[in-house]
Amino acid sequence: MATFLYKLGRSAFRRRRLVALLWVALLAVAGIGAATAPVATSSSFSIPGTEAQRAFDLLEERFPGAGADGATARVVFKAPAGQKMTDPAHKAVVEETVAALKSGSDQIVSVTDPYTGQAVSQNGSTAYVSVAYKVNAMELTDETREALTQAGHNAQGKGLTVEVGGDALQTMPETGSGEIVGVVIAGIVLVLTFGSLVAAGLPLLTAIIGVGIGVSSIAALASVLDLGSTTSTLAMMIGLAVGIDYALFIVSRYRAELAEGREKEDAAGRAVGTAGSAVVFAGLTVVIALVGLAVVNIPMLTKMGFAAAGTVVIAVLIALTLIPAMLGFAGDKVIGRKQRKAAKAGAEGGAEGGATKSAKSEKPNGGTRWARFVIRRPVMVLLIGVLGLGAIALPAASLEMGLPDDGVKPTSTTERRAYDALSDGFGPGFNGPLLVVVDGDKATADRTVSTIKGLEGWAAVTPATPNKAGDAAMITVVPKDRPSSGATETLVHDIRNATGDDVLVTGATAMNIDFSQKMNDALVPYLALVVGLAFLLLTVVFRSILVPLKAALGFLLSVVAALGAVVAVFQWGWLGSLFGVEQTGPIMSMMPIFMVGVVFGLAMDYEVFLVTRMREAYVHGERPGEAIVTGFKHSARVVTAAAVIMIAVFSGFIGMTDQMIKMIGFGLAVAVLFDAFVVRMAIVPAVLALLGHKAWWLPKWLDRILPNVDVEGEGLAKDTPAGGAPGSKPDLVKV
C-alpha cells in the first residue's frame, strides 16, 4: 500500500493543476446540485419491528386521511387568578382564536373547540385548543407557523395568558457562531504547530472543500433520500474534524521529509505513502463505525451514519490527492520563515558544519520527555489514568434515556410554558397520552377499554373511536405520571400484557419506550460488529494481537467516561450553565450507541497515527522503549494539535440551539479529550512499556496468512532513493 500511495502522492504533486481543478469542479457540481434540488420537506422517523410502529402503520391503513403522522399544536389559555375560562369574556376570546386558526392555513386538518371537546380543566383555570395538520412539522410552511403564533399573540393581549406548544413549532436547528469559533481556534493551533500561515491554511482549506462537497451532496439528495436536517450537521461536524486532522498529518510528514533533505516531489510521495497509509486505515475505522449504525435498524440513524461516512471518505481522498497537489503550489512557504533561514544558514555553513550544528542543537521535545517519564513510571501512570477515567464514568450508572419533548426546553420558551400549564391544569401525564389502536370491531374495542380501566396508573381513558369501516378503533389513555417516568412505562407494558395481539399501543411516549429498548438491544451486537471489524483491521496494520486489544479496551474506558460527563452535565445539571444547558432531562436514547460509533472511529485515528510511528521504529530495529520514545518524539506534537482541533470543532456545536446537536457536540468533545490525552498519551505508552516485546507478538500461523499492507513504508526504503536523486543508494526512512 505504501508504494501505491507513494506513486499517487508524486503523481498528484506533478499534476497539481489538474487535481486541483477536478476537486474545484466537483465542489461546483455539488453546489449546483444543492442549489437546484427541491427543498427536503420530510424528515420521517420510524422504528421498524416495534409495536408502536406497527400501531402507527395500522392507523395509516385503517384511518386514511386522518393525518396520523401530521404535526400537532396546542394553544393553551390560562385565566387570571380567581377567574375561569368559562367566563363569557374569556370564552369569546377562545372562540375567536378557534375561528382564526381554522381560516389561517389550508394545511390544517382540524381545530378542536375546548368547550365542545372537553378540553377545559376541572377547576376551570385552563383550556386548550388542539390543532392537527395534514403534514409533519418539517413540511409546514412559514405562513402556517406564523398564523399559529399570531393567533396566540392576538389572544395574549386580551387578559389571558396564552402559550403555544406542540411539534408544529419545530424548525430547523439554528446554527450558532460556535462552529466559526471552532474553525478559528483550529487555525490558531495549526499556526502554532507549523509556524507557517501557508502550512496552517492548507488543512483548513482542504477540509472546507471536503465538507462543502459532502454537505452539498447531502442537500442535493435530501429530498430523494428523505434526509433530515441533523444529517448534514453531523456530516459537517465529523467531516470538518477528520478533514483537518488527516491533512494535518500529511503536511506534518511532508515537512519532516523535507527536513531529511529530500526533494519536494519525493517528500510529497513519501508523506502520502507513510502518513497517508495511516490516514487510510484511520478513515476505514471511522467508516466502519458509522456504517455499522445500520445494525440498529432505525432508518434515520442509518442515513446519518452513511452520510457522515461519505464525508469521511471524501476527507481521506482529499488528503491523499489534493493535499500533495496543494503542497506543490505552496513551495518553500510550507516551511516557516525561521526554519527556512536556519536551513539556508546551514547550507551556507557546509554540510558537515550544518550537520554538527544540528546534532548539537537538537534537544528532547515535550513528547520525548513525556514518553521517558511514562516509561520510568508505567504503573503509576496507568493507575492514575484508569482510576481517573473510572471516577468520571461513575455518573453513567445513573443514565436515564428518553427522547426530548417540550418538557426539557428552557422555561423561556412558549413551548415549555405551554407544557407546564397543561401539566398543572390536567395532570403530569397529559403531555404524554398513549394511543391504543384496536384491530377489531366495536365489541373488541369496548372490552379493551374495560381491561385498561382495570389496570393502575391511568388518569383518563376515552371511549373507543371506530373508523368508518368499523374494523378498527382508537382509544386515548392519559397516564397519571409524567411521560418519562417509570410508572408510565409500567402502564404501557401492563396494557400490552393485559390485551391481545390485536391491541397495539403507540403515541410519542410509547415510541420513546420502544426506541430506548431497541437502542439497548442493539448496543451489544453493534459493539461486537464494530469492535470486531476494527480489531481485525488493526491486527493487519500493527501485526499484533495485544496492541489492537489494548486499543479497544482503552476506547471503552474513554467512551464510558464521556457518557458519565454527559450525564453529569445534561441530566444532573453539573456545570450546566457553563455549557448553555438551561433545562436538565433524560439523555437522548440514541446518545450511547451513537457515541460508541463515532468516538470509536475517532479514537482509532489517534491510535493508528501514534502507534504506527512506534511500530515503524520497532520494525526498523529499535528496542520497545526506544520505539515508544521515537513515536512520541515525532507524533506527540501533531497528535496533540489534532486532538485540540477536533475538540475545538466539536465544542463549536455546543452553541447550537438544538438540544440533540448540543449534547452530541459536548459528548464528542469530551470523549476526544479523554481518549487523546488520557488513553492514547498516557495509558497506551504505559501498557506498551509494561508489555515490552510482547506487545508486538503475533502467532506465526497468523503472520503467514495476514496480508502485509506495509503501513511503515518499508517498501519505500527498498524501492526509492533516499534523497530522491536517481542512482543514489537507498536507505531507510528515519522517523
XYZ file of C-alpha atoms in Angstrom:
735
model
C 0.000 0.000 0.000
C 2.778 2.430 0.886
C 4.308 2.080 -2.592
C 0.970 2.656 -4.313
C 0.232 5.718 -2.194
C 3.773 6.985 -2.778
C 3.157 6.920 -6.525
C -0.260 8.537 -6.041
C 1.243 11.355 -3.986
C 4.004 12.031 -6.521
C 1.509 11.954 -9.381
C -0.799 14.436 -7.603
C 2.215 16.679 -6.888
C 3.282 16.697 -10.557
C -0.249 17.144 -11.932
C -1.318 19.580 -9.254
C -3.232 21.898 -11.580
C -5.347 19.056 -12.947
C -6.001 17.603 -9.472
C -6.976 20.989 -8.018
C -9.222 21.698 -10.991
C -11.008 18.357 -10.609
C -11.750 18.949 -6.924
C -12.947 22.514 -7.538
C -15.169 21.225 -10.359
C -16.580 18.551 -8.059
C -17.330 21.216 -5.431
C -19.068 23.343 -8.062
C -21.174 20.415 -9.300
C -22.212 19.516 -5.739
C -23.023 23.159 -5.013
C -25.154 23.499 -8.146
C -26.942 20.265 -7.277
C -27.713 21.532 -3.786
C -28.937 24.892 -5.087
C -31.233 23.396 -7.754
C -32.541 20.393 -5.786
C -36.014 20.621 -4.222
C -36.073 21.528 -0.562
C -36.222 18.479 1.677
C -39.671 18.712 3.243
C -39.742 15.396 5.043
C -37.727 14.073 7.933
C -39.640 10.922 8.744
C -38.941 8.900 11.849
C -39.768 5.224 12.107
C -38.731 2.318 14.313
C -39.205 -0.914 12.320
C -40.022 -4.026 14.305
C -41.617 -2.289 17.299
C -45.236 -2.417 18.463
C -45.503 1.367 18.423
C -44.508 1.407 14.742
C -46.938 -1.412 13.867
C -49.721 0.570 15.523
C -48.757 3.656 13.574
C -48.803 1.669 10.307
C -52.232 0.256 11.207
C -53.525 3.789 11.762
C -52.278 4.785 8.320
C -54.120 1.810 6.807
C -57.429 1.927 8.711
C -57.761 5.702 9.237
C -56.671 7.126 5.852
C -56.527 10.900 5.601
C -56.541 11.325 9.366
C -53.047 12.836 9.307
C -51.722 10.347 11.831
C -48.172 11.474 11.073
C -49.134 15.147 10.847
C -47.883 17.910 13.106
C -49.954 18.946 16.117
C -50.189 22.092 18.192
C -51.922 23.165 21.367
C -52.848 26.748 22.120
C -53.119 26.844 25.916
C -55.189 29.522 27.696
C -54.882 30.285 31.389
C -57.308 32.609 33.173
C -56.129 35.217 35.707
C -56.230 34.201 39.377
C -59.790 33.935 40.684
C -61.315 33.700 37.191
C -62.336 30.794 34.978
C -62.048 30.012 31.307
C -65.824 29.502 31.209
C -66.419 33.215 31.874
C -68.196 34.763 28.853
C -65.420 37.256 28.071
C -62.722 34.578 28.100
C -64.895 32.158 26.178
C -65.353 34.765 23.445
C -61.558 35.186 23.123
C -61.073 31.426 22.768
C -63.806 31.094 20.158
C -62.308 33.993 18.228
C -58.929 32.210 18.291
C -60.525 28.958 17.069
C -62.072 30.798 14.118
C -58.751 32.473 13.286
C -56.920 29.151 13.349
C -59.446 27.438 11.071
C -59.020 30.106 8.431
C -55.292 30.570 8.951
C -53.964 27.753 6.737
C -55.090 25.132 4.239
C -52.629 22.665 5.862
C -54.922 22.254 8.882
C -56.971 19.066 9.269
C -58.958 20.063 12.340
C -59.225 22.615 15.133
C -60.930 21.382 18.310
C -63.014 23.823 20.340
C -62.180 23.263 24.046
C -65.794 23.813 25.114
C -67.128 21.031 22.902
C -64.053 18.785 23.108
C -63.800 18.525 26.922
C -60.542 20.484 26.934
C -61.220 22.633 29.994
C -59.600 21.679 33.310
C -61.807 20.663 36.247
C -61.080 23.852 38.177
C -61.792 25.911 35.038
C -58.451 27.736 35.125
C -57.006 26.229 31.955
C -58.250 25.350 28.488
C -56.550 24.403 25.253
C -57.277 24.343 21.541
C -55.956 21.285 19.657
C -54.756 21.841 16.093
C -53.999 18.935 13.749
C -52.186 19.358 10.435
C -52.098 17.333 7.224
C -48.299 17.247 7.051
C -45.439 16.773 9.508
C -43.628 19.623 11.208
C -40.858 19.901 8.605
C -43.417 20.313 5.808
C -45.328 23.169 7.433
C -44.924 26.464 5.626
C -43.708 29.619 7.311
C -47.146 31.132 6.730
C -48.793 28.270 8.639
C -46.465 28.675 11.603
C -46.922 32.426 11.541
C -50.717 32.023 11.599
C -50.403 29.755 14.643
C -48.145 32.062 16.621
C -50.108 35.165 15.576
C -53.352 33.639 16.840
C -51.661 33.154 20.208
C -50.311 36.701 20.263
C -53.704 38.187 19.445
C -55.324 36.341 22.344
C -52.457 37.206 24.692
C -53.363 40.868 24.765
C -56.936 40.266 25.924
C -56.439 39.439 29.578
C -55.388 35.784 29.223
C -52.040 34.012 29.493
C -51.600 32.215 26.176
C -48.821 29.775 25.269
C -48.343 27.578 22.203
C -46.845 24.084 22.279
C -46.534 21.021 20.092
C -44.236 19.876 17.329
C -45.811 22.312 14.846
C -43.345 24.898 16.148
C -40.408 22.632 15.415
C -37.983 24.232 12.969
C -34.554 23.559 11.566
C -31.884 23.883 14.282
C -30.266 27.291 14.233
C -26.567 27.433 13.543
C -24.675 29.446 16.105
C -21.352 31.237 15.838
C -19.664 28.441 17.784
C -18.718 26.497 14.649
C -16.863 29.550 13.318
C -15.084 29.927 16.656
C -14.070 26.270 16.443
C -12.550 26.763 12.997
C -10.733 29.903 14.172
C -9.250 28.003 17.120
C -8.227 25.225 14.744
C -6.440 27.804 12.588
C -4.570 29.230 15.595
C -3.464 25.747 16.680
C -2.242 24.980 13.157
C -0.229 28.208 13.003
C 1.394 27.447 16.369
C 2.106 23.880 15.273
C 3.636 24.667 11.889
C 4.912 28.216 12.337
C 3.686 28.959 8.820
C 0.440 30.551 7.680
C 0.559 28.611 4.411
C 1.046 25.251 6.133
C -1.714 26.117 8.602
C -4.077 27.206 5.856
C -3.784 24.035 3.773
C -5.643 21.717 6.207
C -8.356 24.334 6.753
C -8.820 24.977 3.036
C -8.949 21.321 2.038
C -11.216 20.395 4.955
C -13.669 23.143 3.986
C -13.632 21.913 0.382
C -14.318 18.353 1.528
C -17.115 19.394 3.875
C -18.557 21.619 1.162
C -18.718 18.694 -1.254
C -20.163 16.351 1.369
C -22.804 18.691 2.774
C -23.804 19.945 -0.681
C -24.227 16.365 -1.875
C -26.437 15.623 1.141
C -28.530 18.711 0.406
C -28.843 17.685 -3.246
C -30.064 14.201 -2.284
C -32.033 15.175 0.832
C -35.429 15.244 -0.858
C -34.888 11.954 -2.693
C -33.436 10.049 0.278
C -35.558 11.701 3.000
C -32.565 13.076 4.907
C -33.251 15.205 7.967
C -31.519 18.445 8.907
C -29.465 16.686 11.594
C -27.832 14.527 8.909
C -25.949 17.405 7.285
C -24.996 18.838 10.685
C -23.434 15.531 11.751
C -21.606 15.203 8.419
C -20.280 18.738 8.800
C -19.179 18.095 12.373
C -17.267 14.890 11.656
C -16.081 15.811 8.156
C -14.558 19.085 9.326
C -12.774 17.441 12.257
C -11.275 14.477 10.397
C -10.595 16.564 7.295
C -8.371 18.942 9.237
C -6.713 16.095 11.141
C -5.920 13.956 8.094
C -4.474 16.919 6.210
C -2.504 17.884 9.312
C -0.736 14.521 9.412
C 0.134 14.572 5.707
C 1.526 18.127 5.842
C 3.453 17.358 9.023
C 5.081 14.273 7.485
C 5.899 16.238 4.319
C 7.759 18.838 6.358
C 9.636 16.074 8.183
C 10.682 14.518 4.862
C 11.929 17.891 3.612
C 13.953 18.204 6.809
C 15.604 14.878 5.885
C 16.901 16.569 2.736
C 14.529 15.057 0.177
C 13.328 16.743 -2.978
C 9.806 18.200 -2.782
C 8.149 15.710 -5.132
C 9.769 12.744 -3.391
C 8.860 14.203 0.008
C 5.229 14.540 -1.053
C 5.198 10.950 -2.267
C 6.742 9.656 0.955
C 4.358 11.708 3.094
C 1.375 10.155 1.311
C 2.990 6.711 1.316
C 3.607 6.679 5.085
C 1.238 9.104 6.838
C -1.269 8.517 4.032
C -1.338 4.807 4.869
C -2.259 5.690 8.431
C -4.927 8.074 7.089
C -6.465 5.282 5.004
C -6.742 2.867 7.916
C -7.841 5.544 10.365
C -10.523 6.577 7.887
C -11.593 2.951 7.471
C -12.164 2.604 11.205
C -14.345 5.731 11.217
C -16.309 4.488 8.194
C -16.806 1.059 9.790
C -18.122 2.670 12.953
C -20.521 4.980 11.087
C -21.797 2.455 8.547
C -22.207 -0.060 11.378
C -25.035 2.099 12.741
C -27.192 0.266 10.196
C -27.190 -2.678 12.635
C -29.596 -0.741 14.855
C -32.183 -0.873 12.026
C -33.501 2.653 12.514
C -33.613 4.379 9.108
C -32.859 7.863 10.443
C -29.735 6.659 12.275
C -28.626 4.583 9.299
C -28.894 7.567 6.941
C -26.984 9.769 9.356
C -24.211 7.177 9.570
C -23.924 6.635 5.818
C -23.950 10.369 5.066
C -21.237 11.074 7.638
C -19.210 8.080 6.375
C -19.387 9.503 2.846
C -17.954 12.780 4.105
C -15.117 10.890 5.820
C -14.316 9.061 2.566
C -14.120 12.427 0.798
C -11.769 13.692 3.535
C -9.466 10.691 3.016
C -9.405 11.124 -0.775
C -8.646 14.835 -0.425
C -5.794 14.094 1.995
C -4.265 11.624 -0.486
C -4.626 13.754 -3.629
C -5.468 17.413 -3.064
C -3.015 17.903 -0.186
C 0.073 16.823 -2.199
C -1.210 18.950 -5.087
C -1.542 21.998 -2.821
C 1.925 21.299 -1.402
C 3.214 21.642 -4.948
C 1.640 25.088 -5.197
C 2.921 26.122 -1.751
C 6.599 25.512 -2.494
C 9.005 26.554 0.260
C 6.317 28.591 2.031
C 5.036 25.422 3.711
C 8.120 25.782 5.930
C 8.168 28.580 8.477
C 10.343 31.629 7.804
C 12.665 30.902 10.747
C 13.159 27.325 9.617
C 13.894 28.441 6.056
C 16.531 30.881 7.315
C 18.068 28.205 9.529
C 18.184 25.742 6.654
C 19.770 28.341 4.389
C 22.375 29.181 7.031
C 23.130 25.507 7.493
C 23.584 25.041 3.768
C 25.947 28.030 3.531
C 27.953 26.748 6.508
C 28.653 23.481 4.748
C 27.111 20.065 5.068
C 29.463 18.919 7.817
C 29.164 22.080 9.847
C 25.417 22.162 9.389
C 25.036 18.564 10.487
C 27.268 19.122 13.508
C 25.324 22.208 14.497
C 22.042 20.380 14.044
C 23.183 17.476 16.173
C 24.388 19.769 18.935
C 21.267 21.916 18.930
C 18.798 19.052 18.871
C 17.065 18.808 22.248
C 14.404 16.425 23.521
C 10.954 17.842 22.813
C 7.949 17.671 25.101
C 6.769 14.387 23.587
C 10.163 12.773 24.180
C 10.333 13.940 27.805
C 6.772 12.750 28.499
C 7.396 9.332 26.931
C 10.529 8.825 29.014
C 8.613 9.804 32.149
C 5.876 7.260 31.397
C 8.433 4.522 30.661
C 10.083 5.154 34.046
C 6.756 5.046 35.960
C 4.312 2.993 33.853
C 2.361 1.510 36.769
C 1.716 4.882 38.388
C 0.628 6.495 35.110
C -1.597 3.532 34.274
C -3.324 3.555 37.673
C -3.893 7.321 37.669
C -5.321 7.224 34.152
C -7.627 4.265 34.716
C -8.848 5.373 38.140
C -9.385 8.958 36.987
C -11.497 7.967 33.996
C -13.283 5.398 36.148
C -14.309 8.101 38.605
C -15.622 10.336 35.811
C -17.539 7.361 34.395
C -19.488 6.775 37.645
C -22.466 9.032 36.719
C -23.063 6.788 33.682
C -24.531 4.224 36.112
C -27.443 6.651 36.653
C -28.100 7.102 32.937
C -31.767 7.793 32.124
C -32.654 7.705 28.446
C -35.535 9.240 26.559
C -36.469 11.328 23.552
C -36.633 15.091 24.073
C -40.021 16.794 24.300
C -41.192 20.271 25.247
C -40.607 19.438 28.911
C -36.819 19.661 28.501
C -36.857 23.019 26.739
C -35.866 26.193 28.612
C -38.595 27.897 30.629
C -38.094 30.977 28.466
C -39.787 29.225 25.514
C -43.538 29.261 24.916
C -43.448 25.504 24.260
C -42.145 24.814 27.767
C -44.638 27.189 29.392
C -47.490 25.526 27.485
C -46.207 22.133 28.651
C -46.151 23.263 32.296
C -49.598 24.876 32.061
C -51.126 21.648 30.731
C -49.410 19.635 33.472
C -50.762 21.979 36.146
C -54.262 22.047 34.746
C -54.771 18.461 33.572
C -52.123 16.402 35.358
C -48.469 15.467 34.602
C -49.433 12.616 32.282
C -51.474 14.814 29.967
C -48.419 15.779 27.902
C -47.727 12.140 27.057
C -51.031 10.419 26.210
C -50.997 6.842 24.971
C -52.835 5.936 21.793
C -54.254 2.422 21.853
C -55.180 1.029 18.424
C -57.612 -1.900 18.306
C -57.612 -4.134 15.239
C -61.190 -5.353 15.642
C -64.866 -4.428 15.885
C -66.631 -2.235 18.452
C -67.161 -5.106 20.891
C -63.417 -5.802 20.953
C -62.714 -2.108 21.470
C -65.183 -1.866 24.362
C -63.629 -4.898 26.064
C -60.219 -3.252 25.665
C -61.490 -0.087 27.383
C -62.786 -2.162 30.296
C -59.488 -4.053 30.552
C -57.447 -0.840 30.633
C -59.699 0.649 33.327
C -58.936 -2.385 35.462
C -55.250 -1.505 35.497
C -53.412 1.007 37.660
C -51.564 4.152 36.613
C -54.083 5.835 34.282
C -55.786 9.182 34.844
C -58.298 9.097 31.976
C -59.470 6.611 29.350
C -61.587 7.902 26.460
C -64.332 5.839 24.794
C -63.263 3.960 21.675
C -63.453 5.894 18.391
C -64.112 3.481 15.482
C -63.146 4.056 11.865
C -65.701 4.273 9.038
C -65.416 0.562 8.194
C -65.926 -0.429 11.824
C -62.968 -2.812 11.819
C -60.600 -0.673 13.938
C -60.788 1.817 16.787
C -58.646 4.308 18.699
C -58.550 4.747 22.470
C -56.674 7.554 24.245
C -55.197 6.777 27.676
C -53.781 9.578 29.825
C -51.249 8.319 32.415
C -51.187 9.645 35.957
C -47.473 10.338 35.879
C -45.207 12.332 33.557
C -44.253 10.809 30.178
C -40.661 9.923 31.119
C -41.476 8.296 34.462
C -41.084 4.635 35.317
C -44.768 4.460 36.280
C -45.817 5.475 32.750
C -43.501 2.865 31.229
C -45.046 0.257 33.533
C -48.524 1.276 32.379
C -47.507 0.773 28.726
C -46.216 -2.719 29.458
C -49.284 -3.560 31.563
C -51.637 -2.600 28.726
C -49.665 -4.706 26.275
C -49.581 -7.698 28.601
C -53.272 -7.485 29.553
C -54.596 -7.225 25.994
C -54.251 -9.488 22.982
C -52.188 -9.258 19.816
C -54.949 -7.254 18.153
C -54.367 -4.313 20.529
C -51.335 -2.091 19.937
C -50.044 0.833 21.996
C -48.370 3.811 20.308
C -48.043 7.579 20.720
C -44.957 9.642 21.448
C -44.467 8.106 24.893
C -44.777 4.513 23.676
C -42.494 5.287 20.712
C -39.943 6.654 23.159
C -40.082 3.497 25.274
C -39.754 1.220 22.251
C -36.948 3.341 20.813
C -34.954 3.162 24.050
C -35.450 -0.592 24.242
C -34.337 -1.038 20.641
C -31.236 1.018 21.350
C -30.396 -1.113 24.382
C -30.932 -4.361 22.475
C -28.734 -3.217 19.584
C -25.810 -1.945 21.670
C -24.067 -5.285 22.272
C -24.383 -6.572 18.659
C -23.222 -3.191 17.404
C -20.223 -3.168 19.715
C -19.342 -6.718 18.667
C -19.525 -5.850 14.972
C -17.665 -2.541 15.062
C -15.004 -3.509 17.598
C -14.567 -6.914 15.946
C -14.030 -5.499 12.449
C -11.762 -2.734 13.731
C -9.791 -5.308 15.769
C -9.147 -7.327 12.609
C -8.180 -4.175 10.721
C -5.758 -3.033 13.420
C -4.301 -6.548 13.647
C -3.411 -6.249 9.962
C -1.983 -2.738 10.446
C 0.100 -3.419 13.575
C 0.664 -7.182 13.077
C -0.029 -7.685 16.770
C -2.756 -9.146 18.975
C -2.247 -7.170 22.164
C -1.988 -3.707 20.596
C -5.482 -3.858 18.992
C -6.870 -5.400 22.201
C -5.390 -2.588 24.253
C -6.800 -0.047 21.780
C -10.329 -1.461 22.105
C -10.250 -1.589 25.911
C -8.898 1.948 26.103
C -11.706 3.136 23.855
C -14.364 1.537 26.072
C -12.892 3.323 29.068
C -12.901 6.722 27.358
C -16.418 6.398 25.923
C -17.924 5.347 29.270
C -16.160 8.271 30.947
C -17.563 10.587 28.272
C -21.055 9.227 28.914
C -20.532 9.888 32.615
C -19.669 13.506 31.830
C -22.763 13.826 29.613
C -24.981 12.506 32.418
C -23.378 14.859 34.959
C -23.953 17.943 32.784
C -27.187 17.276 30.880
C -29.036 15.036 33.363
C -27.734 16.193 36.738
C -27.041 19.803 35.717
C -23.453 19.987 36.979
C -21.803 22.989 35.265
C -24.896 23.115 33.048
C -24.956 26.902 32.848
C -21.375 26.871 31.579
C -22.457 24.836 28.546
C -25.783 26.566 27.950
C -27.923 23.773 29.436
C -30.978 25.612 30.742
C -33.058 22.539 31.474
C -31.866 19.097 32.552
C -33.608 15.920 31.482
C -33.031 12.362 30.305
C -30.205 11.646 27.888
C -31.345 11.024 24.325
C -31.867 7.330 23.703
C -29.566 7.291 20.688
C -26.706 9.009 22.503
C -24.901 5.917 23.940
C -24.855 3.906 20.728
C -24.147 6.988 18.648
C -21.187 7.945 20.826
C -19.899 4.381 20.692
C -19.927 4.503 16.891
C -18.465 7.934 16.304
C -15.997 8.021 19.193
C -14.652 4.567 18.378
C -13.774 5.656 14.875
C -12.178 8.891 16.061
C -10.293 7.150 18.887
C -8.741 4.726 16.435
C -7.431 7.725 14.460
C -5.032 8.629 17.262
C -4.208 5.002 17.910
C -3.202 4.499 14.284
C -1.261 7.759 13.934
C 0.615 7.413 17.222
C 1.287 3.673 17.381
C 2.151 3.397 13.666
C 5.197 5.570 14.348
C 6.160 3.285 17.240
C 5.669 0.212 15.066
C 7.733 1.857 12.334
C 10.629 2.446 14.733
C 10.346 -1.063 16.202
C 10.376 -2.691 12.761
C 13.495 -0.683 11.888
C 15.406 -2.172 14.833
C 14.730 -0.056 17.916
C 14.025 -1.616 21.306
C 10.411 -1.376 22.616
C 11.185 1.508 24.981
C 13.129 3.389 22.326
C 10.295 2.847 19.843
C 7.818 4.416 22.274
C 10.062 7.463 22.698
C 10.568 7.739 18.932
C 6.826 7.541 18.324
C 6.170 10.347 20.783
C 9.103 12.397 19.505
C 7.629 12.569 16.006
C 3.893 12.233 16.673
C 3.005 13.668 20.104
C 3.017 17.315 18.985
C 0.947 16.612 15.899
C -1.498 14.288 17.675
C -1.921 16.904 20.404
C -2.646 19.573 17.805
C -5.073 17.247 16.005
C -6.925 16.489 19.246
C -7.153 20.181 20.207
C -8.511 20.959 16.731
C -11.103 18.201 16.919
C -12.159 19.286 20.412
C -12.477 22.887 19.183
C -14.603 21.864 16.186
C -16.922 19.682 18.252
C -17.169 22.260 21.034
C -18.363 24.775 18.470
C -21.590 22.808 18.094
C -22.370 23.185 21.807
C -23.574 26.680 20.947
C -26.422 25.416 18.747
C -29.998 25.746 19.950
C -30.918 22.142 19.108
C -30.566 20.040 22.275
C -29.531 16.947 20.327
C -26.701 18.692 18.464
C -25.584 20.444 21.669
C -25.380 17.128 23.516
C -23.575 15.366 20.661
C -21.044 18.192 20.340
C -20.309 18.131 24.072
C -20.113 14.332 24.227
C -17.730 14.050 21.281
C -15.511 16.897 22.504
C -15.180 15.345 25.965
C -14.627 11.873 24.517
C -11.778 13.119 22.301
C -10.281 14.939 25.295
C -10.283 11.766 27.399
C -9.195 9.425 24.631
C -6.409 11.545 23.143
C -4.826 12.947 26.298
C -5.501 10.226 28.873
C -5.851 6.965 26.966
C -3.548 7.441 23.957
C -0.993 9.770 25.553
C -0.778 8.113 28.980
C -2.385 4.681 29.230
C -1.172 3.420 25.821
C 2.573 4.097 26.377
C 2.304 2.797 29.937
C 0.792 -0.501 28.756
C 3.295 -0.821 25.889
C 6.166 -0.173 28.309
C 4.923 -2.933 30.616
C 4.438 -5.378 27.745
C 7.803 -4.764 26.081
C 8.462 -7.105 23.134
C 5.236 -8.994 23.880
C 3.225 -6.006 22.635
C 4.291 -6.813 19.067
C 3.814 -10.581 19.306
C 1.831 -12.300 16.588
C 1.400 -16.086 16.177
C 3.467 -17.382 13.271
C 0.482 -19.064 11.630
C -1.435 -15.781 11.730
C 1.568 -13.833 10.460
C 1.675 -16.078 7.387
C -1.973 -15.578 6.409
C -2.334 -11.846 7.151
C -1.701 -9.530 4.189
C 1.270 -7.184 4.507
C -0.063 -3.665 3.959
C 3.306 -2.001 4.716
C 1.969 0.947 6.698
C 5.523 1.608 7.947
C 6.739 2.414 4.419
C 9.465 -0.238 4.492
C 8.914 -0.870 0.788
C 9.744 2.751 0.035
C 13.185 2.355 1.559
C 13.917 -0.503 -0.812
C 12.316 0.881 -3.976
C 13.165 4.600 -3.946
C 16.312 6.634 -3.368
C 16.740 8.308 -0.008
C 17.216 11.795 -1.357
C 15.156 11.400 -4.469
C 18.185 11.593 -6.794
C 18.372 8.872 -9.450
C 21.033 6.308 -8.819
C 21.700 7.211 -5.199
C 21.839 4.445 -2.646
C 18.504 3.846 -0.915
C 18.284 3.899 2.864
C 15.610 3.514 5.487
C 13.343 6.427 6.186
C 14.278 7.893 9.540
C 11.293 8.501 11.782
